[in-house]
Short mmCIF file of C-alpha atoms and ligand atoms in Angstrom, two decimals:
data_model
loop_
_atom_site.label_atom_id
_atom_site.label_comp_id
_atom_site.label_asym_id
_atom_site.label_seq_id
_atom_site.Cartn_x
_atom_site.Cartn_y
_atom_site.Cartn_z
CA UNK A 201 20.93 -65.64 8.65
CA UNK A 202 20.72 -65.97 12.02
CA UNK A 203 19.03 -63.32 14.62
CA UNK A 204 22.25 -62.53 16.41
CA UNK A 205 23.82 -61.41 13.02
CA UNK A 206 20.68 -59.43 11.54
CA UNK A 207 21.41 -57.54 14.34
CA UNK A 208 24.89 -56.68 14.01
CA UNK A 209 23.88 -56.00 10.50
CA UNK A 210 21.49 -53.53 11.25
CA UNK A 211 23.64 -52.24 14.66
CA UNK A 212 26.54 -51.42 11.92
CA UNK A 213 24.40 -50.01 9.45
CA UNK A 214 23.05 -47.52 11.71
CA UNK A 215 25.70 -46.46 13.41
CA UNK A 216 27.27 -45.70 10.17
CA UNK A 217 24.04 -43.76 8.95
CA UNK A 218 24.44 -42.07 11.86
CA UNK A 219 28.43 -40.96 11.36
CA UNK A 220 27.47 -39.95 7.98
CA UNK A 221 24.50 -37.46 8.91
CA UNK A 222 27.29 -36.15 11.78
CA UNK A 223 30.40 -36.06 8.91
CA UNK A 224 27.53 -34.24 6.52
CA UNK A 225 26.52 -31.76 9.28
CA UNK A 226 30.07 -31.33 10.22
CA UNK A 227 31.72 -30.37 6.26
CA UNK A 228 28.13 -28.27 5.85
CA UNK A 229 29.14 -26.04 9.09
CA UNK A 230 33.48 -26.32 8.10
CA UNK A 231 33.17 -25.89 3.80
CA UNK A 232 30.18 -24.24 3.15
CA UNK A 233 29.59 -22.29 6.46
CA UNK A 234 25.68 -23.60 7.02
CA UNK A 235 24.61 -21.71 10.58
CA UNK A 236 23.06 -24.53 12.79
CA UNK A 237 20.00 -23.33 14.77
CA UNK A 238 20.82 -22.13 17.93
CA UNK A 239 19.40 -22.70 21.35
CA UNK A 240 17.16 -20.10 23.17
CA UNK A 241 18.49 -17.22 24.54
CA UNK A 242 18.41 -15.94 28.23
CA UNK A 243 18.28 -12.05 27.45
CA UNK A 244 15.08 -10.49 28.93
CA UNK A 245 12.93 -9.43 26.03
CA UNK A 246 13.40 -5.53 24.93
CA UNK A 247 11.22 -2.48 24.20
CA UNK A 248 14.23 -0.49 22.13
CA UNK A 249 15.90 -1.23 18.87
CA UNK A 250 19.84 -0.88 19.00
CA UNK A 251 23.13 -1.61 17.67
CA UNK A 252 26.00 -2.42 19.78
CA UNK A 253 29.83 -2.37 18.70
CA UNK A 254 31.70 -5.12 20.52
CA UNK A 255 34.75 -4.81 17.85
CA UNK A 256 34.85 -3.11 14.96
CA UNK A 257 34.11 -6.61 12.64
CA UNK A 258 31.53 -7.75 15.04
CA UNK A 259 28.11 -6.46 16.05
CA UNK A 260 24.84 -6.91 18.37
CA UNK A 261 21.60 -6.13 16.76
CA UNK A 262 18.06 -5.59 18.70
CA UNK A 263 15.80 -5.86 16.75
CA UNK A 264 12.15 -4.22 17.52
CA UNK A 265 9.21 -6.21 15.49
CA UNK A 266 6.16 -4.36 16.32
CA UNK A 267 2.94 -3.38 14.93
CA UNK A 268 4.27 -2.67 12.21
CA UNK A 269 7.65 -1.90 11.59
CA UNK A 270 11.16 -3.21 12.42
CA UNK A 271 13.39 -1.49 14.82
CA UNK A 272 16.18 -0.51 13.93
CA UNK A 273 14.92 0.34 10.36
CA UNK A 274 18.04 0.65 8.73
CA UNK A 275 21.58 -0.86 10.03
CA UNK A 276 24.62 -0.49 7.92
CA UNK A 277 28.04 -3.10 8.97
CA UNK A 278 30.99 -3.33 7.31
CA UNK A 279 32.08 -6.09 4.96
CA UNK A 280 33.40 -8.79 6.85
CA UNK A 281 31.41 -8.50 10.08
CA UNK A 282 29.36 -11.03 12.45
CA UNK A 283 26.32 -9.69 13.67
CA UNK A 284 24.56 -11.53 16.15
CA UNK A 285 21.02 -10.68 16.10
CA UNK A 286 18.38 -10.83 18.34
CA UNK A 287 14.58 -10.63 17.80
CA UNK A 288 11.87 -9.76 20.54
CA UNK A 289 8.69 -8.19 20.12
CA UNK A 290 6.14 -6.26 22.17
CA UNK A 291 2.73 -7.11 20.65
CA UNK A 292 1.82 -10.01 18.60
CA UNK A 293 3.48 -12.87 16.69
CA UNK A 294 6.18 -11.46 13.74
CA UNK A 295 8.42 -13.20 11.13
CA UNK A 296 11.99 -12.07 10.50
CA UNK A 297 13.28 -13.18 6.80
CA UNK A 298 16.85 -11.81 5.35
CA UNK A 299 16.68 -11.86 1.95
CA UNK A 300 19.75 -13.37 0.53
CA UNK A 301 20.39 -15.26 3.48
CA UNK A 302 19.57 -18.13 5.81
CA UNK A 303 17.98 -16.45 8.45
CA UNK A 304 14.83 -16.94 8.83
CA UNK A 305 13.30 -16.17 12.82
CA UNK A 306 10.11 -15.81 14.69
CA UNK A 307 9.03 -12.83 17.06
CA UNK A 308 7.30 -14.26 19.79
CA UNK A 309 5.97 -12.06 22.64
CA UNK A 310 8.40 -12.61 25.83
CA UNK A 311 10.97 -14.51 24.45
CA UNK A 312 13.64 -13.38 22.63
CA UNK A 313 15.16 -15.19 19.06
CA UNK A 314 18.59 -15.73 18.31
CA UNK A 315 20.79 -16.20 14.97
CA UNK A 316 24.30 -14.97 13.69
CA UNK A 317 25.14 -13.77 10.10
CA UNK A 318 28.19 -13.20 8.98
CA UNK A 319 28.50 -10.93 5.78
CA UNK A 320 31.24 -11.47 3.75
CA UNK A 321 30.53 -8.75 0.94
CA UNK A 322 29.07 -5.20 0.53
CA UNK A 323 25.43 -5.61 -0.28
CA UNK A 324 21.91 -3.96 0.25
CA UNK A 325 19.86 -6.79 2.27
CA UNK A 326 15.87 -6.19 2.84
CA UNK A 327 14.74 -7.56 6.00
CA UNK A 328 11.12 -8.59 5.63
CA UNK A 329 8.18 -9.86 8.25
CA UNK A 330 6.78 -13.25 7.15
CA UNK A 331 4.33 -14.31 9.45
CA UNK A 332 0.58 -12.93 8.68
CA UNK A 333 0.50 -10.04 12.07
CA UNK A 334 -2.51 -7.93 10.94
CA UNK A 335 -3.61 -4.90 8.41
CA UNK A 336 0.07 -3.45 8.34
CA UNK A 337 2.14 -6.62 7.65
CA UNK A 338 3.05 -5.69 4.26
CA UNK A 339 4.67 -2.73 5.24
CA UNK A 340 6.81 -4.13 7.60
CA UNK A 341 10.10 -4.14 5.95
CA UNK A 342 14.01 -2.59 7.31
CA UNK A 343 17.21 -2.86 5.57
CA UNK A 344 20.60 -4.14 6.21
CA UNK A 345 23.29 -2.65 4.33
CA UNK A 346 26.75 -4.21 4.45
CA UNK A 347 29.39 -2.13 3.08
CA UNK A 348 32.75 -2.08 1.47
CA UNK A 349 35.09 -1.73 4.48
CA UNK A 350 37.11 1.82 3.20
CA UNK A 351 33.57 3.45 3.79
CA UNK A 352 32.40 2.37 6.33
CA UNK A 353 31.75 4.96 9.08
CA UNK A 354 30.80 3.73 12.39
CA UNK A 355 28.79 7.38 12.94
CA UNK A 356 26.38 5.75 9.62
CA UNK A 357 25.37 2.01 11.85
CA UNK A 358 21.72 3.14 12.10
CA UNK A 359 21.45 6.18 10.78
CA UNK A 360 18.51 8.58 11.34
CA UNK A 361 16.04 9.01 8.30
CA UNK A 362 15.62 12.07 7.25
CA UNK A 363 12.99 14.24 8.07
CA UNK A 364 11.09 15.82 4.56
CA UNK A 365 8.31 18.28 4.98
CA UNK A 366 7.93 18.62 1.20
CA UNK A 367 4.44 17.80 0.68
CA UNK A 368 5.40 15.33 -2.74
CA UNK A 369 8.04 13.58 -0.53
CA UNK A 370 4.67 13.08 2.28
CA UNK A 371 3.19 11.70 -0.60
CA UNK A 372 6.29 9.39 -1.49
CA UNK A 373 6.33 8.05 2.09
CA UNK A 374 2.77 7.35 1.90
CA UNK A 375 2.74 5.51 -1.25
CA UNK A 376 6.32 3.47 0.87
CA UNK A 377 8.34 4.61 -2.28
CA UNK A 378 10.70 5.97 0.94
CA UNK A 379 11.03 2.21 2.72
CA UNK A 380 13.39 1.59 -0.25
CA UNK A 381 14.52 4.92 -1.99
CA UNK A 382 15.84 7.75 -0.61
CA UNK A 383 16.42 11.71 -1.46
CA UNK A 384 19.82 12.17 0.10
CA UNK A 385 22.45 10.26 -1.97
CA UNK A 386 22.10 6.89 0.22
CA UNK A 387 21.37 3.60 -1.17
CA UNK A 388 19.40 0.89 -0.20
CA UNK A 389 17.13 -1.47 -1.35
CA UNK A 390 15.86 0.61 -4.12
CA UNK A 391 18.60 3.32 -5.92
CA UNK A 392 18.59 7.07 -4.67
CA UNK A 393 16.69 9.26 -6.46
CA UNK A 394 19.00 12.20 -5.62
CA UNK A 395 20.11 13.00 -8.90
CA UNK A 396 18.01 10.57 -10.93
CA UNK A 397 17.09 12.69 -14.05
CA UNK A 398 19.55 11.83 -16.46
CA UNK A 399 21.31 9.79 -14.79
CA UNK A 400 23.19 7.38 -16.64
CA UNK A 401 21.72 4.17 -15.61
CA UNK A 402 23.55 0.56 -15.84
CA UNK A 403 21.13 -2.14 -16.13
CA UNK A 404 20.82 -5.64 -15.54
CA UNK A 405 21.83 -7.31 -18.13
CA UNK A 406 24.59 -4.78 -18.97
CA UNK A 407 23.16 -1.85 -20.96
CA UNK A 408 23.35 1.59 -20.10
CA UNK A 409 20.30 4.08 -20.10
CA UNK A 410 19.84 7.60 -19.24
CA UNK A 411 17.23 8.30 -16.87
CA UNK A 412 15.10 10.62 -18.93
CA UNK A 413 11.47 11.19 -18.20
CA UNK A 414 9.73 8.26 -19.81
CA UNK A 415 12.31 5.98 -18.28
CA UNK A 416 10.81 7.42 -14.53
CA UNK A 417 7.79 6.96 -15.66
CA UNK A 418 7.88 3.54 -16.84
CA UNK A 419 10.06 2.50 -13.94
CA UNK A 420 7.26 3.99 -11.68
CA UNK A 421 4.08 2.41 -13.38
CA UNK A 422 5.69 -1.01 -14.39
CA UNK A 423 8.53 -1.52 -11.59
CA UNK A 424 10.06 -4.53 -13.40
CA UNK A 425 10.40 -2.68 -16.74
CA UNK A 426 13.68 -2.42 -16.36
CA UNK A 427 15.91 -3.34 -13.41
CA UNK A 428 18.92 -1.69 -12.00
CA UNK A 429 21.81 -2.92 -11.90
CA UNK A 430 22.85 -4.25 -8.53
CA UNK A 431 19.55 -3.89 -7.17
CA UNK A 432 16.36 -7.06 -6.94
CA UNK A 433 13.15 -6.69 -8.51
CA UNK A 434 11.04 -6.46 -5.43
CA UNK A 435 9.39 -3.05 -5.93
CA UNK A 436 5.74 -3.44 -6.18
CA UNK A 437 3.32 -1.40 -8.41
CA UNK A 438 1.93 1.93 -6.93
CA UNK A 439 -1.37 3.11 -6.71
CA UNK A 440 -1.15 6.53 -8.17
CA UNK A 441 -3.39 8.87 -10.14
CA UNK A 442 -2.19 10.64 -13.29
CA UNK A 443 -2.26 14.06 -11.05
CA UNK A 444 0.02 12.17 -8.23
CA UNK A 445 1.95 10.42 -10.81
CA UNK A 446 2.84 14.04 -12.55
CA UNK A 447 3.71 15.75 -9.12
CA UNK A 448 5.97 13.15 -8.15
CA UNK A 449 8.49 13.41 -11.98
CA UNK A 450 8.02 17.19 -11.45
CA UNK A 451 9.50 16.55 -7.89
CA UNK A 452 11.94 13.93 -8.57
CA UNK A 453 13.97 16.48 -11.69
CA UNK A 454 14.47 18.93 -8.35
CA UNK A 455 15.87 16.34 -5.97
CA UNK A 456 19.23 17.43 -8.21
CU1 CUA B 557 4.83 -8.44 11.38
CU2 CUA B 557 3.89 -9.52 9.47
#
């Protein structure tokens, strides 16, 4: 073969390689709806956590990373909606990670990070840190809740948590049962424990069980026991004593 064809050959060959990676790239974005990375953006890094409502299917997120907590801590969209999200941070060097999803940013001091998600179906996302940022790191967690479009209320978008002074529900908070329960009915990434004694409980896997005492106490001292239904085994064993342990049941059959 002579040198002039070798080089068609290999002109042809990748120039097809290269359609093929573009066609590929192309039916991932079209059929499966893959998010490309996006450029940088020019928005001047922020100090505040916020969500803003450009229409009622599509949203603007700031997110806060800072020592060591996301802000906003908890955002709730309807089903159906874009959010575009930025990511700046104050201090040092965070991760952003969406469970469940593709997005995956950094937080790097003076610039701000860019990515859109677009939620097709009511679910309880956790939003986690994944870069290494100091002592606090692991606590460094927020939710995203997408819900079913009937209920969603555009008062609930980052709603306030609330403010206990019970000294067991102190405790809760600083054992971080409260990044993922709650006491007031609302779910996230853990179930409410308003109401939890008895409660009839559907697990995965299909079976039913009522929430009777052993079942809190088994679900508090081994967390992946038994998982509920619709929720992700993600809730990690707690330090408690026997003493704490006992307060918090007694506590939990009055959150009725
Ligand atoms: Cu922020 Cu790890």
């Amino acid at each position: 073969m002579s040198v002039i064809h070798l080089e068609r050959r290999i002109i042809i060959i990748s120039t097809l390689f290269a359609l093929t990676l573009f066609g590929l790239a192309a039916m991932a974005i079209n059929l499966f709806h893959v998010g490309l990375p996006t450029c940088l953006t020019d928005i001047k890094p922020f100090q505040k956590g916020e969500v803003i409502t450009h229409s009622p299917n599509h949203f603007e997120v700031h997110y806060v990373s800072k020592m060591w907590k996301f802000e906003p801590e908890e955002v709730v969209v309807p089903a159906g909606a874009t959010v575009d999200i930025y990511l700046s941070t104050p201090d040092v060097t965070h991760g952003m990670i969406l469970i469940g999803t593709d997005l995956n940013l950094m937080a790097v001091p003076g610039v701000v990070n860019y990515a859109r998600v677009k939620f097709d179906k009511p679910r309880n996302y956790q939003l986690l840190c994944h870069e290494f940022c100091g002592t606090g790191h692991e606590r460094m967690a927020a939710t995203l809740r997408v819900v079913d479009q009937a209920t969603f209320d555009a008062r609930q978008i980052a709603p306030k948590p609330p403010q206990e002074t019970d000294p067991t529900y102190k405790l809760l908070e600083a054992k971080d049962c409260m990044t993922c329960h709650s006491v007031d009915g609302s779910e996230s990434i853990g179930p409410t424990l308003k109401g939890i004694l008895g409660r009839a409980t559907k697990l995965k896997g299909g079976s039913t069980v009522p929430a009777d005492e052993a079942y809190l106490r088994e679900s508090i001292l081994v967390p992946d026991a038994k998982i509920v239904d619709g929720f992700d085994d993600v809730m990690p064993k707690p330090e408690l004593t026997d003493e704490e342990l006992k307060q918090i049941i007694e506590y939990l059959k009055t959150l009725k």
